[in-house]
Coordinates of C-alpha atoms in Angstrom, one line a residue:
X18 CA -106.9 -107.4 156.8
X19 CA -104.2 -107.1 154.1
X20 CA -103.6 -110.3 152.2
X21 CA -100.0 -110.9 153.2
X22 CA -98.3 -113.9 154.7
X23 CA -96.4 -111.6 157.1
X24 CA -99.5 -109.7 158.3
X25 CA -100.4 -110.6 161.9
X26 CA -102.8 -109.2 164.5
X27 CA -100.7 -107.1 166.8
X28 CA -103.0 -107.8 169.7
X29 CA -103.2 -111.5 169.2
X30 CA -100.9 -114.4 170.1
X31 CA -98.2 -113.9 167.3
X32 CA -97.1 -110.7 169.1
X33 CA -95.8 -112.9 172.1
X34 CA -92.4 -114.4 172.4
X35 CA -93.5 -117.9 171.3
X36 CA -90.7 -120.0 169.7
X37 CA -90.4 -119.5 166.0
X38 CA -89.6 -122.5 163.8
X39 CA -86.2 -122.4 162.1
X40 CA -85.1 -119.2 164.0
X41 CA -82.0 -119.2 166.2
X42 CA -83.0 -119.0 169.9
X43 CA -81.2 -115.6 170.4
X44 CA -83.0 -114.1 167.4
X45 CA -86.3 -115.6 168.5
X46 CA -85.8 -114.0 172.0
X47 CA -85.1 -110.7 170.4
X48 CA -88.2 -110.9 168.3
X49 CA -90.3 -111.7 171.4
X50 CA -88.9 -108.7 173.2
X51 CA -89.6 -106.5 170.2
X52 CA -93.1 -107.7 170.0
X53 CA -93.8 -107.1 173.7
X54 CA -92.2 -103.6 173.5
X55 CA -94.4 -102.8 170.4
X56 CA -97.6 -103.8 172.2
X57 CA -96.7 -101.6 175.1
X58 CA -95.8 -98.6 172.8
X59 CA -98.9 -99.0 170.7
X60 CA -101.1 -99.1 173.7
X61 CA -99.6 -95.8 174.8
X62 CA -100.5 -94.0 171.5
X63 CA -103.7 -95.9 170.8
X64 CA -106.2 -93.3 172.0
X65 CA -104.9 -90.8 169.4
X66 CA -104.0 -93.2 166.7
X67 CA -107.2 -95.2 166.9
X68 CA -109.4 -92.1 166.9
X69 CA -107.6 -90.8 163.8
X70 CA -107.9 -94.2 162.1
X71 CA -111.7 -94.4 162.8
X72 CA -112.1 -91.0 161.1
X73 CA -110.2 -92.3 158.0
X74 CA -112.3 -95.5 158.0
X75 CA -115.5 -93.5 158.2
X76 CA -114.4 -91.7 155.1
X77 CA -113.7 -94.9 153.3
X78 CA -109.9 -94.9 153.6
X79 CA -107.2 -97.0 155.2
X80 CA -104.6 -95.7 157.7
X81 CA -101.5 -97.4 159.1
X82 CA -98.7 -96.5 161.4
X83 CA -95.6 -97.0 159.3
X84 CA -91.8 -96.8 158.9
X85 CA -89.7 -95.4 161.7
X86 CA -92.6 -95.3 164.0
X87 CA -93.1 -99.0 163.8
X88 CA -89.4 -99.7 164.0
X89 CA -89.1 -97.5 167.1
X90 CA -92.1 -99.1 168.7
X91 CA -90.5 -102.5 168.2
X92 CA -87.3 -101.1 169.8
X93 CA -89.2 -99.7 172.7
X94 CA -88.2 -96.1 171.9
X95 CA -91.3 -94.7 170.2
X96 CA -91.6 -91.0 170.8
X97 CA -94.4 -88.6 170.1
X98 CA -93.6 -88.1 166.4
X99 CA -95.9 -90.5 164.6
X100 CA -95.8 -91.4 160.9
X101 CA -98.9 -92.8 159.1
X102 CA -99.6 -93.8 155.5
X103 CA -102.9 -93.9 153.8
X104 CA -104.6 -94.5 150.4
X105 CA -106.3 -91.1 150.7
X106 CA -104.9 -88.3 148.5
X107 CA -103.6 -85.2 150.3
X108 CA -106.7 -83.1 149.7
X109 CA -108.8 -85.8 151.3
X110 CA -106.4 -86.1 154.2
X111 CA -106.7 -82.4 154.8
X112 CA -110.5 -82.7 154.8
X113 CA -110.4 -85.5 157.4
X114 CA -107.8 -84.0 159.8
X115 CA -108.7 -80.3 159.8
X116 CA -111.8 -80.7 162.1
X117 CA -109.8 -83.1 164.4
X118 CA -106.3 -81.8 164.8
X119 CA -105.2 -78.9 167.0
X120 CA -103.1 -77.5 164.1
X121 CA -102.4 -78.5 160.5
X122 CA -99.6 -77.6 158.1
X123 CA -99.0 -78.3 154.4
X124 CA -95.3 -77.8 154.1
X125 CA -94.8 -81.3 152.5
X126 CA -98.1 -81.6 150.6
X127 CA -96.3 -81.5 147.3
X128 CA -94.7 -84.8 148.3
X129 CA -98.0 -86.2 149.5
X130 CA -97.4 -85.4 153.2
X131 CA -99.8 -83.6 155.5
X132 CA -98.6 -82.6 159.0
X133 CA -100.7 -82.0 162.1
X134 CA -100.5 -81.6 165.9
X135 CA -102.9 -83.4 168.3
X136 CA -102.4 -83.2 172.0
X137 CA -98.7 -84.0 172.6
X138 CA -98.2 -85.8 169.2
X139 CA -96.6 -84.5 166.1
X140 CA -98.2 -86.4 163.2
X141 CA -97.3 -86.8 159.5
X142 CA -99.7 -88.6 157.1
X143 CA -98.4 -89.5 153.7
X144 CA -100.3 -90.9 150.8
X145 CA -99.1 -94.3 149.4
X146 CA -96.4 -93.3 147.0
X147 CA -93.3 -94.1 145.1
X148 CA -90.4 -91.8 144.5
X149 CA -87.7 -91.8 141.8
X150 CA -85.0 -89.5 140.5
X151 CA -83.9 -89.1 136.9
X152 CA -80.2 -88.8 136.3
X153 CA -80.1 -85.0 136.6
X154 CA -82.9 -84.0 138.9
X155 CA -82.4 -83.0 142.5
X156 CA -86.1 -83.4 143.3
X157 CA -88.0 -86.7 143.5
X158 CA -90.9 -87.3 141.2
X159 CA -93.9 -88.3 143.4
X160 CA -96.3 -91.0 142.1
X161 CA -99.2 -92.0 144.3
X162 CA -99.9 -95.7 144.8
X163 CA -103.0 -97.7 145.7
X164 CA -101.8 -100.3 148.2
X165 CA -99.7 -100.4 151.3
X166 CA -97.6 -103.2 149.9
X167 CA -96.7 -100.9 147.0
X168 CA -95.8 -98.2 149.5
X169 CA -93.7 -100.4 151.7
X170 CA -91.6 -101.8 148.8
X171 CA -90.4 -98.2 148.1
X172 CA -89.1 -97.7 151.6
X173 CA -85.4 -97.3 152.2
X174 CA -84.7 -100.4 154.5
X175 CA -86.6 -103.4 155.6
X176 CA -86.7 -102.3 159.2
X177 CA -88.6 -99.2 158.0
X178 CA -90.8 -101.2 155.6
X179 CA -93.2 -102.5 158.4
X180 CA -96.6 -101.1 159.2
X181 CA -99.5 -101.6 161.7
X182 CA -102.9 -101.2 160.1
X183 CA -105.3 -99.3 162.3
X184 CA -107.6 -99.4 164.2
X185 CA -107.5 -103.3 164.0
X186 CA -103.7 -103.3 164.7
X187 CA -102.7 -105.7 162.0
X188 CA -98.9 -106.0 161.7
X189 CA -97.7 -105.9 158.1
X190 CA -94.1 -107.1 157.3
X191 CA -93.8 -108.2 153.7
X192 CA -90.0 -107.9 153.6
X193 CA -89.1 -109.6 156.9
X194 CA -88.1 -106.3 158.6
X195 CA -88.7 -107.8 162.0
X196 CA -86.1 -110.4 161.5
X197 CA -83.6 -107.8 160.3
X198 CA -84.5 -105.7 163.3
X199 CA -83.7 -108.6 165.6
X200 CA -80.3 -109.0 163.9
X201 CA -79.8 -105.2 163.9
X202 CA -79.0 -105.3 160.2
X203 CA -79.8 -102.9 157.4
X204 CA -81.1 -104.4 154.1
X205 CA -83.2 -102.9 151.4
X206 CA -86.7 -104.3 150.5
X207 CA -85.7 -104.7 146.8
X208 CA -82.2 -104.6 145.4
X209 CA -79.9 -101.9 146.9
X210 CA -79.1 -100.6 143.5
X211 CA -82.8 -100.0 142.7
X212 CA -83.4 -98.4 146.2
X213 CA -80.4 -96.0 145.9
X214 CA -81.2 -95.1 142.3
X215 CA -84.7 -94.1 143.5
X216 CA -83.2 -91.9 146.2
X217 CA -79.4 -91.7 146.5
X218 CA -79.7 -90.0 149.9
X219 CA -80.6 -93.5 151.3
X220 CA -76.9 -94.3 151.1
X221 CA -76.2 -91.6 153.7
X222 CA -79.2 -92.7 155.7
X223 CA -77.6 -96.2 156.0
X224 CA -74.6 -94.5 157.6
X225 CA -76.9 -92.4 159.8
X226 CA -78.7 -95.5 161.1
X227 CA -75.3 -97.2 161.8
X228 CA -74.6 -94.2 164.1
X229 CA -78.0 -93.6 165.6
X230 CA -79.1 -97.2 166.1
X231 CA -75.8 -99.1 166.1
X232 CA -77.0 -101.3 163.2
X233 CA -74.6 -103.1 160.9
X234 CA -75.1 -102.7 157.1
X235 CA -75.5 -105.9 154.9
X236 CA -72.6 -106.6 152.6
X237 CA -74.6 -106.2 149.4
X238 CA -75.8 -102.8 150.7
X239 CA -72.2 -101.6 151.4
X240 CA -71.2 -102.9 147.9
X241 CA -74.0 -100.9 146.3
X242 CA -73.1 -97.8 148.3
X243 CA -69.5 -98.1 147.0
X244 CA -70.6 -98.7 143.5
X245 CA -73.1 -95.8 143.4
X246 CA -71.4 -93.2 145.7
X247 CA -71.2 -90.6 142.9
X248 CA -75.0 -90.7 142.6
X249 CA -75.2 -88.6 145.8
X250 CA -74.2 -85.6 143.7
X251 CA -77.7 -85.1 142.5
X252 CA -79.1 -84.7 146.0
X253 CA -79.4 -81.1 147.3
X254 CA -76.8 -79.9 149.8
X255 CA -79.6 -79.2 152.3
X256 CA -80.7 -82.8 152.4
X257 CA -77.1 -84.1 152.6
X258 CA -76.5 -81.7 155.5
X259 CA -79.5 -82.9 157.5
X260 CA -78.4 -86.5 157.2
X261 CA -74.8 -85.6 158.1
X262 CA -76.1 -83.8 161.2
X263 CA -78.2 -86.8 162.3
X264 CA -75.2 -89.0 161.8
X265 CA -72.8 -86.8 163.7
X266 CA -75.3 -86.4 166.6
X267 CA -75.9 -90.1 166.8
X268 CA -74.6 -92.3 169.6
X269 CA -71.9 -94.0 167.4
X270 CA -70.8 -91.4 164.9
X271 CA -67.4 -93.2 164.3
X272 CA -69.3 -96.2 162.9
X273 CA -71.3 -94.0 160.4
X274 CA -68.4 -91.8 159.4
X275 CA -66.2 -94.8 158.8
X276 CA -68.9 -96.3 156.5
X277 CA -69.0 -93.0 154.6
X278 CA -65.3 -93.0 154.1
X279 CA -65.0 -96.7 153.2
X280 CA -67.7 -96.5 150.6
X281 CA -66.4 -93.3 149.0
X282 CA -69.5 -91.3 150.0
X283 CA -67.4 -89.0 152.2
X284 CA -65.2 -88.2 149.2
X285 CA -68.3 -86.8 147.6
X286 CA -69.9 -84.8 150.5
X287 CA -67.0 -84.3 153.0
X288 CA -63.8 -84.9 151.0
X289 CA -61.6 -83.3 153.7
X290 CA -62.3 -86.3 156.0
X291 CA -60.8 -89.1 153.9
X292 CA -58.0 -86.8 152.9
X293 CA -56.7 -87.2 156.5
X294 CA -56.4 -91.0 156.2
X295 CA -52.7 -91.2 155.3
X296 CA -51.4 -88.1 157.0
X297 CA -49.1 -88.6 160.0
X298 CA -49.9 -86.5 163.1
X299 CA -46.8 -84.6 164.3
X300 CA -47.4 -85.5 168.0
X301 CA -48.8 -89.0 167.7
X302 CA -47.0 -90.9 164.8
X303 CA -48.6 -94.2 165.9
X304 CA -51.9 -93.2 164.3
X305 CA -52.9 -91.2 161.2
X306 CA -54.8 -88.0 161.5
X307 CA -58.0 -89.6 160.4
X308 CA -58.1 -92.0 163.3
X309 CA -56.9 -89.3 165.6
X310 CA -59.8 -87.1 164.5
X311 CA -62.4 -89.8 165.1
X312 CA -61.0 -90.4 168.5
X313 CA -61.1 -86.7 169.3
X314 CA -64.8 -86.7 168.3
X315 CA -65.5 -89.6 170.6
X316 CA -63.6 -87.9 173.5
X317 CA -65.5 -84.6 172.9
X318 CA -68.8 -86.5 173.1
X319 CA -67.7 -87.9 176.4
X320 CA -67.4 -84.3 177.8
X321 CA -70.9 -83.2 176.7
X322 CA -73.7 -82.8 179.2
X323 CA -75.7 -86.0 179.3
X324 CA -78.5 -86.0 176.9
X325 CA -77.4 -82.8 175.2
X326 CA -75.4 -83.6 172.0
X327 CA -73.6 -80.5 170.8
X328 CA -73.4 -80.2 167.0
X329 CA -70.9 -77.4 167.0
X330 CA -68.5 -79.1 169.3
X331 CA -68.8 -82.4 167.4
X332 CA -68.2 -80.8 164.0
X333 CA -65.2 -78.9 165.4
X334 CA -63.7 -82.1 166.8
X335 CA -64.2 -83.9 163.6
X336 CA -62.8 -81.1 161.4
X337 CA -60.1 -79.6 163.7
X338 CA -57.2 -81.0 161.8
X339 CA -58.4 -80.8 158.2
X340 CA -55.8 -78.2 157.4
X341 CA -53.0 -80.7 157.9
X342 CA -52.9 -82.2 154.4
X343 CA -52.3 -78.8 152.8
X344 CA -49.7 -77.8 155.4
X345 CA -47.6 -81.0 155.7
X346 CA -43.9 -80.5 155.4
X347 CA -41.0 -83.0 155.7
X348 CA -38.3 -81.3 157.7
X349 CA -34.5 -82.0 157.3
X350 CA -34.4 -83.8 160.7
X351 CA -37.0 -86.3 159.6
X352 CA -39.9 -84.7 161.5
X353 CA -43.2 -84.0 159.8
X354 CA -44.6 -80.5 160.5
X355 CA -48.0 -78.9 159.9
X356 CA -47.3 -75.2 160.5
X357 CA -50.5 -73.0 160.7
X358 CA -52.8 -75.9 159.9
X359 CA -55.3 -74.4 162.3
X360 CA -55.6 -71.3 160.2
X361 CA -55.8 -73.2 156.9
X362 CA -58.2 -75.6 158.6
X363 CA -60.5 -72.8 159.7
X364 CA -60.7 -71.6 156.1
X365 CA -61.4 -75.1 154.8
X366 CA -64.0 -75.6 157.4
X367 CA -65.8 -72.4 156.5
X368 CA -65.8 -73.3 152.8
X369 CA -67.1 -76.9 153.3
X370 CA -69.8 -75.9 155.7
X371 CA -70.9 -73.1 153.4
X372 CA -71.2 -75.6 150.5
X373 CA -73.3 -77.8 152.7
X374 CA -75.6 -74.8 153.4
X375 CA -75.0 -74.7 157.2
X376 CA -76.5 -71.7 159.1
X377 CA -74.0 -68.8 159.4
X378 CA -73.8 -69.1 163.1
X379 CA -72.7 -72.7 162.9
X380 CA -70.2 -71.9 160.2
X381 CA -68.8 -69.1 162.3
X382 CA -68.5 -71.0 165.6
X383 CA -67.1 -74.3 164.1
X384 CA -64.5 -72.4 162.1
X385 CA -63.5 -70.3 165.1
X386 CA -63.0 -73.4 167.3
X387 CA -60.9 -75.0 164.6
X388 CA -58.8 -71.8 164.4
X389 CA -58.3 -71.7 168.2
X390 CA -57.8 -75.4 168.9
X391 CA -54.0 -75.1 169.1
X392 CA -53.8 -71.9 171.1
X393 CA -53.5 -73.7 174.5
X394 CA -50.3 -75.4 173.4
X395 CA -48.4 -72.2 174.0
X396 CA -49.4 -72.3 177.6
X397 CA -46.6 -74.7 178.5
X398 CA -46.5 -75.2 182.3
X399 CA -48.2 -71.9 183.1
X400 CA -45.8 -69.4 181.5
X401 CA -48.7 -67.2 180.2
X402 CA -49.1 -63.9 181.8
X403 CA -52.6 -62.8 183.1
X404 CA -52.8 -60.7 180.0
X405 CA -52.4 -63.8 177.8
X406 CA -55.1 -65.6 179.7
X407 CA -57.4 -62.6 179.2
X408 CA -56.8 -62.7 175.5
X409 CA -57.5 -66.4 175.4
X410 CA -60.8 -65.8 177.0
X411 CA -61.6 -62.8 174.9
X412 CA -60.7 -64.6 171.6
X413 CA -62.9 -67.6 172.6
X414 CA -65.8 -65.4 173.7
X415 CA -69.0 -67.4 174.1
X416 CA -67.2 -70.5 172.7
X417 CA -64.9 -70.8 175.8
X418 CA -66.6 -73.8 177.3
X419 CA -66.6 -75.6 174.0
X420 CA -62.9 -74.7 173.5
X421 CA -62.1 -76.2 176.9
X422 CA -63.8 -79.5 175.8
X423 CA -62.2 -79.5 172.3
X424 CA -58.7 -78.8 173.7
X425 CA -59.0 -81.6 176.3
X426 CA -60.3 -84.0 173.7
X427 CA -57.4 -83.3 171.3
X428 CA -55.1 -85.2 173.6
X429 CA -55.0 -88.8 172.3
X430 CA -51.4 -89.7 173.2
X431 CA -50.8 -93.2 174.7
X432 CA -48.0 -91.8 176.8
X433 CA -49.7 -91.6 180.2
X434 CA -47.2 -89.2 181.6
X435 CA -47.6 -86.8 178.7
X436 CA -51.4 -87.0 178.9
X437 CA -51.4 -86.3 182.6
X438 CA -49.1 -83.3 182.2
X439 CA -51.3 -81.8 179.5
X440 CA -54.4 -82.4 181.7
X441 CA -52.7 -80.8 184.7
X442 CA -51.7 -77.8 182.6
X443 CA -55.2 -77.3 181.3
X444 CA -56.6 -77.7 184.8
X445 CA -54.2 -74.9 185.8
X446 CA -55.4 -72.7 182.9
X447 CA -59.0 -73.2 183.8
X448 CA -58.3 -72.4 187.4
X449 CA -56.6 -69.2 186.5
X450 CA -59.5 -68.2 184.2
X451 CA -61.9 -68.8 187.1
X452 CA -59.8 -66.7 189.5
X453 CA -59.6 -63.8 187.0
X454 CA -63.4 -64.1 186.4
X455 CA -64.0 -63.6 190.1
X456 CA -61.6 -60.6 190.2
X457 CA -62.6 -58.9 187.0
X458 CA -65.9 -60.2 185.6
X459 CA -63.9 -61.6 182.7
X460 CA -66.9 -62.8 180.8
X461 CA -67.7 -59.2 179.8
X462 CA -64.3 -57.6 179.2
X463 CA -64.8 -53.9 178.4
X464 CA -62.6 -50.9 178.7
X465 CA -63.0 -48.7 181.8
X466 CA -64.6 -46.0 179.6
X467 CA -67.4 -46.5 177.1
X468 CA -67.8 -44.7 173.8
X469 CA -69.9 -41.8 175.1
X470 CA -67.4 -41.1 177.8
X471 CA -64.5 -41.2 175.3
X472 CA -66.3 -38.6 173.1
X473 CA -67.0 -36.4 176.1
X474 CA -63.4 -36.5 177.4
X475 CA -61.8 -35.9 174.0
X476 CA -64.6 -33.6 172.8
X477 CA -64.9 -35.5 169.5
X478 CA -67.9 -36.6 167.5
X479 CA -68.8 -40.3 166.6
X480 CA -66.4 -41.8 164.1
X481 CA -63.3 -44.0 163.5
X482 CA -61.3 -42.1 166.2
X483 CA -63.7 -43.2 168.9
X484 CA -63.2 -46.8 167.8
X485 CA -59.5 -46.5 167.9
X486 CA -59.6 -44.9 171.3
X487 CA -61.9 -47.7 172.6
X488 CA -59.6 -50.4 171.2
X489 CA -56.6 -48.8 172.9
X490 CA -58.3 -48.8 176.3
X491 CA -59.4 -52.4 175.7
X492 CA -55.8 -53.4 175.1
X493 CA -54.8 -51.6 178.3
X494 CA -57.6 -53.4 180.1
X495 CA -56.4 -56.8 178.8
X496 CA -52.8 -56.1 179.6
X497 CA -53.2 -54.6 183.1
X498 CA -56.7 -55.5 184.3
X499 CA -59.2 -52.9 185.6
X500 CA -57.6 -49.4 185.7
X501 CA -60.4 -47.4 187.3
X502 CA -61.9 -44.3 185.8
X503 CA -59.2 -41.8 186.8
X504 CA -56.3 -43.8 185.5
X505 CA -58.2 -44.8 182.3
X506 CA -59.0 -41.1 181.6
X507 CA -55.3 -40.2 182.1
X508 CA -54.2 -43.0 179.8
X509 CA -56.8 -41.9 177.2
X510 CA -55.6 -38.3 177.2
X511 CA -51.9 -39.4 176.9
X512 CA -52.8 -41.6 173.9
X513 CA -54.8 -38.7 172.3
X514 CA -51.8 -36.4 172.6
X515 CA -49.6 -38.9 170.8
X516 CA -52.2 -39.0 167.9

């Protein structure tokens, strides 16, 4: 058993909800609940975890469940992704797990991590280590350690600096992470400055945990984040993007995003967001565009399918108005206008997501939603022709469902009559789209003649003229609905004569 005052046997009495001296009753009750949940979760994974631990012990090495796996076990939400730490070096880890695992991968071996798959479990085993950055490097320097205490002190937060030594199930908590977990508070094992200097990405991770787990962040941690925000610049765009994704996809993204903005981190990684803070929204002058955008994000989340967070929709909701600062104009009558902010915003969105190394399809879809988010406001009380409705559907393409959700979410007015009128108008638009779909199979709008038929009728070879003819027939299709082959051929010949 490790020689630590906070190491306890997870299967013995201390893992019950016995009263703790000097601990407030509410905190003590939370600790008791956490301990009971942990026992239940550990029993579920024990067959695989214990089997693996015995193999390490037979080879003369220690193994412990660690970090987020222990935290999630205590929260009663441990999944099938298990993180372990060991004194064995990566080469020895490979020698132990290869005969045991169903599959093994070495993607993270340069950082001391070996991954494997066993039954339904995804497992990562990392050698005791410490990481630190120099002032200019984007990659951590990995130094292996010799004790679990040395490994835990390098962890990002105390709630992630707990371990359960296996197979004996000894609970190791040298930094009182269990207490912080009960309070749902993020602190660092050492000083926040030392932790964030070792890995600046931990500052974004604090905001991510605020979103994912609903935790508060200790004052000294917030102060260090504010003081060291510029340090995030040495972290690669890919790592920043992954943390931002996890934050945005969390259950409380407003909390995490507000922390990024308040500490200055957003100014480093997503400067368009804090730039919205002082901009007045032309429709809702009672709130600035920053607050409006966070509200739109929350309302968009409310329209998602349960259990299916949508990154593209959430990013579009967050960024839909980022073109407003560059397009703000003060009119002679005292109004504030933001003409064409959706076009400018789409360009800014594309540029920012590209810098953050998002996949091309995400960049394309989010930018397109930003560009289209105002289109509905020309609908009025149903003045659009069927042709305009067809164009709306065509321009949205496969993003139509997301555009519906984004447009509905963009209404944050406190004026109930106005909100109800907008909702009714969009209900009417959606109903018209559905009717047209039934009539015309609108999801796959195509001209009445395809490219081969156009070439046969006009007796022309493949080339730009075929594309122009196809586009002309598509415009007729959008304007008038299905023409039928005979009418389409007549229209094509008439167009061709004019050429």
